[in-house]
mmCIF file of C-alpha atoms in Angstrom:
data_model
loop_
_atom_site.group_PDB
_atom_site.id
_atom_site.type_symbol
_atom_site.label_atom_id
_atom_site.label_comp_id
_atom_site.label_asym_id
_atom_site.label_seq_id
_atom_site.Cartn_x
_atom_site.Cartn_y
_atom_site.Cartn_z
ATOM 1 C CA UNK A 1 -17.340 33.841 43.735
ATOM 2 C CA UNK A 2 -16.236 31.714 46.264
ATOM 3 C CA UNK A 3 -18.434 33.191 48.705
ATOM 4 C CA UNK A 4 -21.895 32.574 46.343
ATOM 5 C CA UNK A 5 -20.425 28.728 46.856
ATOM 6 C CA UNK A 6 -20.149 29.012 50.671
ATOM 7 C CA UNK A 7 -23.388 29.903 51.092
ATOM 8 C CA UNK A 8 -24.805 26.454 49.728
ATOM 9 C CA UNK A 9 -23.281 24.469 52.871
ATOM 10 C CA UNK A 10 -21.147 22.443 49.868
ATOM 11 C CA UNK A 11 -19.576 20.044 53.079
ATOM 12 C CA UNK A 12 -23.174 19.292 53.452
ATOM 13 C CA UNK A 13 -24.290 18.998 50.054
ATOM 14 C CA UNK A 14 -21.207 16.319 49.967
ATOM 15 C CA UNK A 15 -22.461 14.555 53.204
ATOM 16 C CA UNK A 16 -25.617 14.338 51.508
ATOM 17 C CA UNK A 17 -24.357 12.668 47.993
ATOM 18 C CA UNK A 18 -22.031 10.397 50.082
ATOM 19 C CA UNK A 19 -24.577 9.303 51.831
ATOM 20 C CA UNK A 20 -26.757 8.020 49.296
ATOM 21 C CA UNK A 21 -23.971 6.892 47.195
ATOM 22 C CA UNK A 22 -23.018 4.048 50.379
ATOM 23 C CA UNK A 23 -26.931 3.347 50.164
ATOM 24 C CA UNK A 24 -27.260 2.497 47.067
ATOM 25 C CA UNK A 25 -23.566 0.862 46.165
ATOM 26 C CA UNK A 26 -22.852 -0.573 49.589
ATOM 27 C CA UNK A 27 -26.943 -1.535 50.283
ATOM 28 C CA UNK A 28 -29.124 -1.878 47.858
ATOM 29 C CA UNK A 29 -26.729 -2.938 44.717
ATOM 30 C CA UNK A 30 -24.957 -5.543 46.492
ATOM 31 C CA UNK A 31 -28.404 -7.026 47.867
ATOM 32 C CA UNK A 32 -29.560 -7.374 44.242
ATOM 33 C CA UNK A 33 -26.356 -8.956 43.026
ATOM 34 C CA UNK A 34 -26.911 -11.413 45.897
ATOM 35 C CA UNK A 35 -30.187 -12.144 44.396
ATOM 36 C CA UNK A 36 -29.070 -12.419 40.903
ATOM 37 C CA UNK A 37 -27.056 -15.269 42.212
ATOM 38 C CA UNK A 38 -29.691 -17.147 44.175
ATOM 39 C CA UNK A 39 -31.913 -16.636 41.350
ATOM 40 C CA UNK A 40 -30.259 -15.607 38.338
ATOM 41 C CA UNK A 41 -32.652 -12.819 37.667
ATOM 42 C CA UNK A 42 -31.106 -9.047 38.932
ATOM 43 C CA UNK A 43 -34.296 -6.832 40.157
ATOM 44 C CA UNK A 44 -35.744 -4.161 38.196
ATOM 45 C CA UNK A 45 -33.766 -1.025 39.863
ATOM 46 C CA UNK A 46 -32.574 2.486 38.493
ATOM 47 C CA UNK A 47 -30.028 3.299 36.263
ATOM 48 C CA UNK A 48 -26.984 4.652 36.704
ATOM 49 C CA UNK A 49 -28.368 8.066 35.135
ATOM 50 C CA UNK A 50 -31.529 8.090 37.085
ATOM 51 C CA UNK A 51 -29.724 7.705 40.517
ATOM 52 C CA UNK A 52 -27.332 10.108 39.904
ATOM 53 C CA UNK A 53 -29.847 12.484 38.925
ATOM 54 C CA UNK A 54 -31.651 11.638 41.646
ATOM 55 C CA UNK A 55 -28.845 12.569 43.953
ATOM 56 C CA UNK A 56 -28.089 15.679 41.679
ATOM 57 C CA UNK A 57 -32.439 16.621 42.713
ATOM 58 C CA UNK A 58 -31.482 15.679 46.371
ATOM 59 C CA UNK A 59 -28.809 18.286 46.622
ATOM 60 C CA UNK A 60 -30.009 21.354 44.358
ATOM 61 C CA UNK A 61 -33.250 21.164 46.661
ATOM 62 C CA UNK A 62 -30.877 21.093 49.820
ATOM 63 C CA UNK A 63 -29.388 23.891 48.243
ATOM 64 C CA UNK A 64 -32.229 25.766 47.678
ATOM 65 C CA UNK A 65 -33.126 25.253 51.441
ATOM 66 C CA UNK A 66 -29.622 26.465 53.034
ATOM 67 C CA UNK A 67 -30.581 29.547 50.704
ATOM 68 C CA UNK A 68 -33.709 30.723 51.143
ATOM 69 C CA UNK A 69 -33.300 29.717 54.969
ATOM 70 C CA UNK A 70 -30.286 32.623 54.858
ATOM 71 C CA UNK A 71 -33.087 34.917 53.757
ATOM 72 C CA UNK A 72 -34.815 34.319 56.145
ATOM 73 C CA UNK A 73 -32.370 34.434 58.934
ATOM 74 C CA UNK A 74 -30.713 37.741 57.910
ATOM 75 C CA UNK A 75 -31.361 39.967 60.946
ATOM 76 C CA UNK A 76 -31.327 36.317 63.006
ATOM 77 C CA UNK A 77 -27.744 35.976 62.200
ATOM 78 C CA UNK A 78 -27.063 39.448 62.800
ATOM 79 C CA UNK A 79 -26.179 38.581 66.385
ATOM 80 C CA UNK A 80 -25.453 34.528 66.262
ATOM 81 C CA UNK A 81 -23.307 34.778 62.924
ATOM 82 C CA UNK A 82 -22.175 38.379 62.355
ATOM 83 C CA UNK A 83 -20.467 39.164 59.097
ATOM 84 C CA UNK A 84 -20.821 35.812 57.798
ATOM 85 C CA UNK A 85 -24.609 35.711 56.356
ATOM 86 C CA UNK A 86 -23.970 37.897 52.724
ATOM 87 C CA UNK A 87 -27.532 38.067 52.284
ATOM 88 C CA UNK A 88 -28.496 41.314 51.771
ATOM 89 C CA UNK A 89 -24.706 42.515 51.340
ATOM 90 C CA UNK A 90 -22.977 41.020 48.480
ATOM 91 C CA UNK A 91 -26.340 39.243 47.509
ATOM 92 C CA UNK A 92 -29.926 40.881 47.263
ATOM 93 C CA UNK A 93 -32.202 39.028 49.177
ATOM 94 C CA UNK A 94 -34.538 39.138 45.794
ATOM 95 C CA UNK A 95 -31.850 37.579 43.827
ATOM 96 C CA UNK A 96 -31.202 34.708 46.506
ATOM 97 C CA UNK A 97 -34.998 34.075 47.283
ATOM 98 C CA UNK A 98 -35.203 33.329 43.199
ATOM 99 C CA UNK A 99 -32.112 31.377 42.973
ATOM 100 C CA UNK A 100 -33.358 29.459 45.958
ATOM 101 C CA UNK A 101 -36.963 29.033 43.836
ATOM 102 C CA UNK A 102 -35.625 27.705 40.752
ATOM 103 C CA UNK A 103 -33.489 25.238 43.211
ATOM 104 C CA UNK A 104 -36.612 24.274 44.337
ATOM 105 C CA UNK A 105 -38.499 23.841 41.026
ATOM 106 C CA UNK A 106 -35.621 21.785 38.812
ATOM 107 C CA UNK A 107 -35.019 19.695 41.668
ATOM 108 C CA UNK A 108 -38.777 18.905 42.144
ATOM 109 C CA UNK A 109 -39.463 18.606 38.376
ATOM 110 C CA UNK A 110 -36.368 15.910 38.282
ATOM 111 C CA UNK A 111 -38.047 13.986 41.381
ATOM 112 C CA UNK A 112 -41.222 13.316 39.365
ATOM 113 C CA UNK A 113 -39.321 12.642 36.061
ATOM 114 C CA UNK A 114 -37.203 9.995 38.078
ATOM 115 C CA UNK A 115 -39.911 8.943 39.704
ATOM 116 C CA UNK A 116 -42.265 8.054 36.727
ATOM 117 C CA UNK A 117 -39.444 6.485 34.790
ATOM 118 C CA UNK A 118 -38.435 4.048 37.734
ATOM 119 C CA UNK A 119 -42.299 2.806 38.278
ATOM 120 C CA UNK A 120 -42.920 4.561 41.345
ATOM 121 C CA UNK A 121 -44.587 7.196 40.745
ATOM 122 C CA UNK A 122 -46.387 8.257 44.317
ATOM 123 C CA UNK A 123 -42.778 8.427 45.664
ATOM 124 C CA UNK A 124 -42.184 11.583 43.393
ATOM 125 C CA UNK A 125 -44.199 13.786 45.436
ATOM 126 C CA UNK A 126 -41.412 13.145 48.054
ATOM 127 C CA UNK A 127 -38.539 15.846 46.846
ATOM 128 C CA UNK A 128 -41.730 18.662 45.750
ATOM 129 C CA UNK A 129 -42.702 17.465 49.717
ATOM 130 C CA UNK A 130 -38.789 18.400 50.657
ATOM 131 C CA UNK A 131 -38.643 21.339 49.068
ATOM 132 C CA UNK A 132 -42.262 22.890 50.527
ATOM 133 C CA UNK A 133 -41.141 21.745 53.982
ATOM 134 C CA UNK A 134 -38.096 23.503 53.623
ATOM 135 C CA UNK A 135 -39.633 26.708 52.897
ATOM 136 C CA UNK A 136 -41.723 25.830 55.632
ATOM 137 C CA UNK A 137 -39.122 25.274 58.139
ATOM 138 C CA UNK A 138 -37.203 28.796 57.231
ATOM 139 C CA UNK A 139 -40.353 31.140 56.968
ATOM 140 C CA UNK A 140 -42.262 29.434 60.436
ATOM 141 C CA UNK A 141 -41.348 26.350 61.606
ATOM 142 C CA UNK A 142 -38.506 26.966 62.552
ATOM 143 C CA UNK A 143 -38.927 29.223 65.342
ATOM 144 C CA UNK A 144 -42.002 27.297 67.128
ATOM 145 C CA UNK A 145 -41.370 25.083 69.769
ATOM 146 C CA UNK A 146 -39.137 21.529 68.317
ATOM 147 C CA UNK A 147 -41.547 21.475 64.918
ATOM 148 C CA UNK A 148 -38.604 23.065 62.974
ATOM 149 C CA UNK A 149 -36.219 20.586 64.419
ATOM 150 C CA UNK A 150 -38.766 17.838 63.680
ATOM 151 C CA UNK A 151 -39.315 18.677 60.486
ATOM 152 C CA UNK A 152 -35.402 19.389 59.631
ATOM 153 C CA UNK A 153 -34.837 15.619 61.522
ATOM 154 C CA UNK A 154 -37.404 14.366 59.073
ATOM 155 C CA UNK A 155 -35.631 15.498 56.271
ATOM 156 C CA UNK A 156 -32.682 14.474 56.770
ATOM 157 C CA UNK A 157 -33.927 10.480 57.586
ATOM 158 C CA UNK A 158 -35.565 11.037 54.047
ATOM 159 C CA UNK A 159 -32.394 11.654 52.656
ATOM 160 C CA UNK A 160 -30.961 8.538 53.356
ATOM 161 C CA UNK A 161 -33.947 6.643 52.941
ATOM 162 C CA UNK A 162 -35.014 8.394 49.939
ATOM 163 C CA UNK A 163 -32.706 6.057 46.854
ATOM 164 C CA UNK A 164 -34.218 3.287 48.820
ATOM 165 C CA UNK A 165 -38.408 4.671 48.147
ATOM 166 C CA UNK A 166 -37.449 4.852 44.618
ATOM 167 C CA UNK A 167 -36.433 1.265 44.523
ATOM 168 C CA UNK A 168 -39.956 -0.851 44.659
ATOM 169 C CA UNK A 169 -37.903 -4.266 44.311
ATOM 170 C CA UNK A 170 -36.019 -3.702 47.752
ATOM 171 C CA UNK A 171 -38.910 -2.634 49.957
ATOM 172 C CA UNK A 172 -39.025 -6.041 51.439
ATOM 173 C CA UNK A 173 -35.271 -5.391 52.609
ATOM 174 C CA UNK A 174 -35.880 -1.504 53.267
ATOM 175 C CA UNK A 175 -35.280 -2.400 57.184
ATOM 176 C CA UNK A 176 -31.723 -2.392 56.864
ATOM 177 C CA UNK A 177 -32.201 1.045 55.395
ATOM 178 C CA UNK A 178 -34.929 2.133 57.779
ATOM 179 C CA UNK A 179 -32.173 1.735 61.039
ATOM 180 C CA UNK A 180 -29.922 4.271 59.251
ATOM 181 C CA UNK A 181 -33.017 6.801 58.241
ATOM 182 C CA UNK A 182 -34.130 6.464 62.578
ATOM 183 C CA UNK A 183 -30.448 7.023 63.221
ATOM 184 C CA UNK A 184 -29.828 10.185 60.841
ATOM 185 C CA UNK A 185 -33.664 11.452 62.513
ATOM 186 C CA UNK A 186 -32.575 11.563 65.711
ATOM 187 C CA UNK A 187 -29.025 12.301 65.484
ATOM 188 C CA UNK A 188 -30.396 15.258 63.729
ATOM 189 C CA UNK A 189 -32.947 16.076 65.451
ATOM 190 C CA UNK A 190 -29.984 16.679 68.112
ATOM 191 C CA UNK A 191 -27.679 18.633 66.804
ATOM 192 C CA UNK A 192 -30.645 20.868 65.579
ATOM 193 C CA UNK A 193 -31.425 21.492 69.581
ATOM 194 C CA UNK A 194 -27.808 21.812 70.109
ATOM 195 C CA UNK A 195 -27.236 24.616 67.607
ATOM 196 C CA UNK A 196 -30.446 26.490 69.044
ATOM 197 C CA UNK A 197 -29.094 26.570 72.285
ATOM 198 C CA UNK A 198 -25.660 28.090 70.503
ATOM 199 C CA UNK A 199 -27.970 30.719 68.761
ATOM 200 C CA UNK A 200 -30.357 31.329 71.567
ATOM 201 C CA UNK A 201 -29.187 35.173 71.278
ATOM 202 C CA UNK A 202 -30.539 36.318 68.129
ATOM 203 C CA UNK A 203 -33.466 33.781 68.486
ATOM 204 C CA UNK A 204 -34.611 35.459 71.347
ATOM 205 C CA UNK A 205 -33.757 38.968 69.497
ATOM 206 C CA UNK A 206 -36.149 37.319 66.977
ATOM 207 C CA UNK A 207 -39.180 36.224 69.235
ATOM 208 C CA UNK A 208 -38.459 32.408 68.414
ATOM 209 C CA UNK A 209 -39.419 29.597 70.831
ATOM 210 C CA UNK A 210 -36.676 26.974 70.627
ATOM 211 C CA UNK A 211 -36.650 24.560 73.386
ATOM 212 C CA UNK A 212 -33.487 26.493 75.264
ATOM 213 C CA UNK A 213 -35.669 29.613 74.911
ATOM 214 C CA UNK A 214 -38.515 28.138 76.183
ATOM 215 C CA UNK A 215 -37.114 25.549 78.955
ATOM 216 C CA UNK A 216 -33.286 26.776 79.812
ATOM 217 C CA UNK A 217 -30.367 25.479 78.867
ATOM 218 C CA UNK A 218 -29.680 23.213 81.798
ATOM 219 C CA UNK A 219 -33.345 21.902 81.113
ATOM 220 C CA UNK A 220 -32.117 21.553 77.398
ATOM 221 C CA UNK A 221 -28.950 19.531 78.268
ATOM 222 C CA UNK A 222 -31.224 16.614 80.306
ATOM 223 C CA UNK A 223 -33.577 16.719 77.018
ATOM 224 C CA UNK A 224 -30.575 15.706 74.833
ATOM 225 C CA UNK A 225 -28.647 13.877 77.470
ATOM 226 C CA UNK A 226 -32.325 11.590 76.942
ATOM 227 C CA UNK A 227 -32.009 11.670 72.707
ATOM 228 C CA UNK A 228 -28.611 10.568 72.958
ATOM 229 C CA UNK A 229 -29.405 7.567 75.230
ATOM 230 C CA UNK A 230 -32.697 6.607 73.311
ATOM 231 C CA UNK A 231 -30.463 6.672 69.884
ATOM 232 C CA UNK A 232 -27.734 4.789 71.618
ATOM 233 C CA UNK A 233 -30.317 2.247 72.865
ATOM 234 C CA UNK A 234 -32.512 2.110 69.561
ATOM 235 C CA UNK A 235 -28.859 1.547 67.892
ATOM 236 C CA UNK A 236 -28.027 -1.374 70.469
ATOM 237 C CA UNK A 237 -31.405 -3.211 69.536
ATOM 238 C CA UNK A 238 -30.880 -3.969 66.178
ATOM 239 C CA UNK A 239 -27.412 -4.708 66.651
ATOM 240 C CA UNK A 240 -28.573 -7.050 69.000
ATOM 241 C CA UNK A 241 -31.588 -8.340 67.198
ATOM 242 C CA UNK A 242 -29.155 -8.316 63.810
ATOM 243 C CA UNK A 243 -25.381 -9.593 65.156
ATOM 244 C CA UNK A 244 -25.370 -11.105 68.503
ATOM 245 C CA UNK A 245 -25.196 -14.326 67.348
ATOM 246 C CA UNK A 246 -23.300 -13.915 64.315
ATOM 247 C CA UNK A 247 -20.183 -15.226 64.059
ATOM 248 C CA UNK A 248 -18.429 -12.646 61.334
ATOM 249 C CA UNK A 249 -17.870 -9.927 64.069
ATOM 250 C CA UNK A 250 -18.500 -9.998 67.774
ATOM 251 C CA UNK A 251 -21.540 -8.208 68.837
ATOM 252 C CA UNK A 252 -19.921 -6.285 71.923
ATOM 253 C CA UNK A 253 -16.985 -4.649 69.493
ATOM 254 C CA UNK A 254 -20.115 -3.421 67.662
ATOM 255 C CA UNK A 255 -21.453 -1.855 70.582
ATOM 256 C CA UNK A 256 -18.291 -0.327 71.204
ATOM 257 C CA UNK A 257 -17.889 1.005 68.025
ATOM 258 C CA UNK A 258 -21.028 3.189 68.334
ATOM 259 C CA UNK A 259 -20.917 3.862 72.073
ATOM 260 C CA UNK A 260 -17.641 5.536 71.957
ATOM 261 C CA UNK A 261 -19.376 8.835 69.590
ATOM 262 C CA UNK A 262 -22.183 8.995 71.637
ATOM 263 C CA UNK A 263 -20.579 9.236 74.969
ATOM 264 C CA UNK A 264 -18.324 11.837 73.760
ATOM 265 C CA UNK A 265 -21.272 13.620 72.645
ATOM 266 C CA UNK A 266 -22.956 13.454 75.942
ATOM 267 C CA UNK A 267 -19.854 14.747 77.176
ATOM 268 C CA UNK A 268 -19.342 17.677 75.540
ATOM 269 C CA UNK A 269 -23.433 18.673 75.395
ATOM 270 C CA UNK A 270 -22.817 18.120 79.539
ATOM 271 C CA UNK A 271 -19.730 20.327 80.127
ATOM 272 C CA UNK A 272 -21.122 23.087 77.697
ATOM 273 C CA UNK A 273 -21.329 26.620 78.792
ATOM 274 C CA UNK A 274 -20.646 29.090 76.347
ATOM 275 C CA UNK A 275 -22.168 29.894 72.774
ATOM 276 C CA UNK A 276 -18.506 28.639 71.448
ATOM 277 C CA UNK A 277 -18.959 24.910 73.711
ATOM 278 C CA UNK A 278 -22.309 24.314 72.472
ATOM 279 C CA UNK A 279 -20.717 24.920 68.644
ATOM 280 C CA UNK A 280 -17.676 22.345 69.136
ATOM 281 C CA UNK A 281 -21.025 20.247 70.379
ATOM 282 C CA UNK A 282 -22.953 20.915 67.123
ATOM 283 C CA UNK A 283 -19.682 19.936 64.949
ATOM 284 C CA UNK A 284 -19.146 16.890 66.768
ATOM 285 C CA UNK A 285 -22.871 16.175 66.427
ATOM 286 C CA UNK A 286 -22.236 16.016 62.682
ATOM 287 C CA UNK A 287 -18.953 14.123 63.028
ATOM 288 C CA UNK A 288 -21.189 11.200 64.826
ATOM 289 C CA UNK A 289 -23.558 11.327 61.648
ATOM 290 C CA UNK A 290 -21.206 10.961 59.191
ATOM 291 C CA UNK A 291 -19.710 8.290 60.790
ATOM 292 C CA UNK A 292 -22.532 6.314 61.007
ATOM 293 C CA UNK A 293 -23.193 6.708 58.045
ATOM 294 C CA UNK A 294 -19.977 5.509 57.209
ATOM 295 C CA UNK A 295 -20.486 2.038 58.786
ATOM 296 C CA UNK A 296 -22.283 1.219 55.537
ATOM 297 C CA UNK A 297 -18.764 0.772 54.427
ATOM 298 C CA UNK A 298 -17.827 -2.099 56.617
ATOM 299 C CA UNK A 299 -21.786 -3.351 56.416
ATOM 300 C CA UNK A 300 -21.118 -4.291 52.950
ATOM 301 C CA UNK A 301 -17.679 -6.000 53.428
ATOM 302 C CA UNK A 302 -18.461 -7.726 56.101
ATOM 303 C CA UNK A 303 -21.942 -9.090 54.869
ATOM 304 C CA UNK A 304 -22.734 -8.451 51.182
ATOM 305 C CA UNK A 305 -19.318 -8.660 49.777
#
């Protein structure tokens, strides 16, 4: 049983539900309370139900993704995961490909519901959108040249910007928002270059041009040596643009705070070698994005609380 659980990435799933938990109770509530008091009236937004259904939508389509993108990937992993991908051993590809369908349908079904009920209506197109692209990514994109990395990078800004579309009374603060989706795109983006370069084995087994494939690995290393300095820099803009003059917290401790991750990043992308380095490089990758998105935490105490 356990095993049936594995296979739906449940430390991502988490990730995922954390994440848009601190958006919505460290973000968006607190700027509505802090509206109620300037004005006395608190903003249309959804209820307690609808968000966590919401998130619930978020994560079965997720789910439904890490699933049928197994399917996919069963003579892939083969060579970069051996004896971990139960796909086609202790569950039938036709069984998994129609658990990873009815993922895809409930959660898409609960998007529109949500959507409708909270008065924004286009935005429920977004999580049919996420679950399409996802099916996408695992049965194409994925091995053609950076669109599957693009399109997973996408997806996972949407995710955090996603309880934030379905609010129509915050778009005119949706900035503050926005910097975390461009941080979780390219941080993603990222580690989705580093893990091809651990799994350029079986993707070459499997005709796939990922960038390593295409460009080498050293070639591959200056590409995200580049990513990591553009997010570094993007992130240093709108702390400067948000907190160098403020007097709460001092600007330079800020740029500290998010330096340190990256450059130990870099450093590990640099110095790897081996399929194992470049893994360590991929965990760490994800270890940066949850701790930005963890800075949501201190976002709120420092100026919302």
């Amino acid at each position: 049983m356990l095993y049936k659980l594995l296979i739906l990435r449940p430390v991502n799933l988490v990730i995922i539900a954390l994440t848009q938990f601190l958006v919505r109770y460290c973000i968006i509530m607190p700027a509505y309370i802090t509206e109620f008091n300037n004005t006395g009236v608190f903003p249309p937004h959804l209820s307690k139900t609808e968000f966590f259904l919401l998130l619930f939508a978020t994560m079965i389509i997720a789910a439904g993704g890490y699933l049928i993108n197994d399917v996919f990937d069963v003579h892939i992993d083969e060579v970069n995961k051996p004896g971990k991908n139960i796909i086609g051993k202790k569950i039938s590809v036709q069984s998994a490909s129609l658990t990873a369908y009815v993922l895809f349908t409930i959660g898409s079904i609960m998007g529109i519901s949500i959507a409708v009920s909270a008065h924004a209506t286009a935005m429920g197109f977004l999580l049919p959108f996420s679950a399409v692209s996802l099916y996408m990514y695992s049965s194409y994109y994925k091995r053609r040249l950076l669109t599957g990395n693009l399109v997973v990078a996408f997806l996972s800004a949407l995710s955090v910007l996603i309880v934030a579309l379905f609010e129509p009374h915050f778009y005119p603060n949706i900035q503050f928002i926005l910097i975390y989706g461009i941080f979780a795109f390219i941080i993603s983006l990222i580690r989705e270059i580093i893990k091809d370069a651990e799994d350029i084995a079986g993707d070459e087994r499997s005709q796939c041009k990922t960038f390593p494939i295409m460009y080498g690995i050293q070639k591959t290393k200056t590409f995200l040596g580049i990513l990591i300095t553009l997010n570094l820099a993007i992130i240093g803009y709108f702390l400067y643009l948000y907190f160098y003059t403020n007097t709460v917290i001092n600007f330079w401790y800020l740029v500290g705070i998010f330096a340190i991750p990256f450059i130990g990043l870099g450093y590990l992308v640099s110095a790897a070698e081996t399929k194992k380095d470049f893994h360590y490089a991929s965990v760490f990758a994800k270890f940066v994005m949850l701790y930005g998105i963890l800075t949501m935490v201190p976002f709120y105490w420092y100026f919302l609380k």
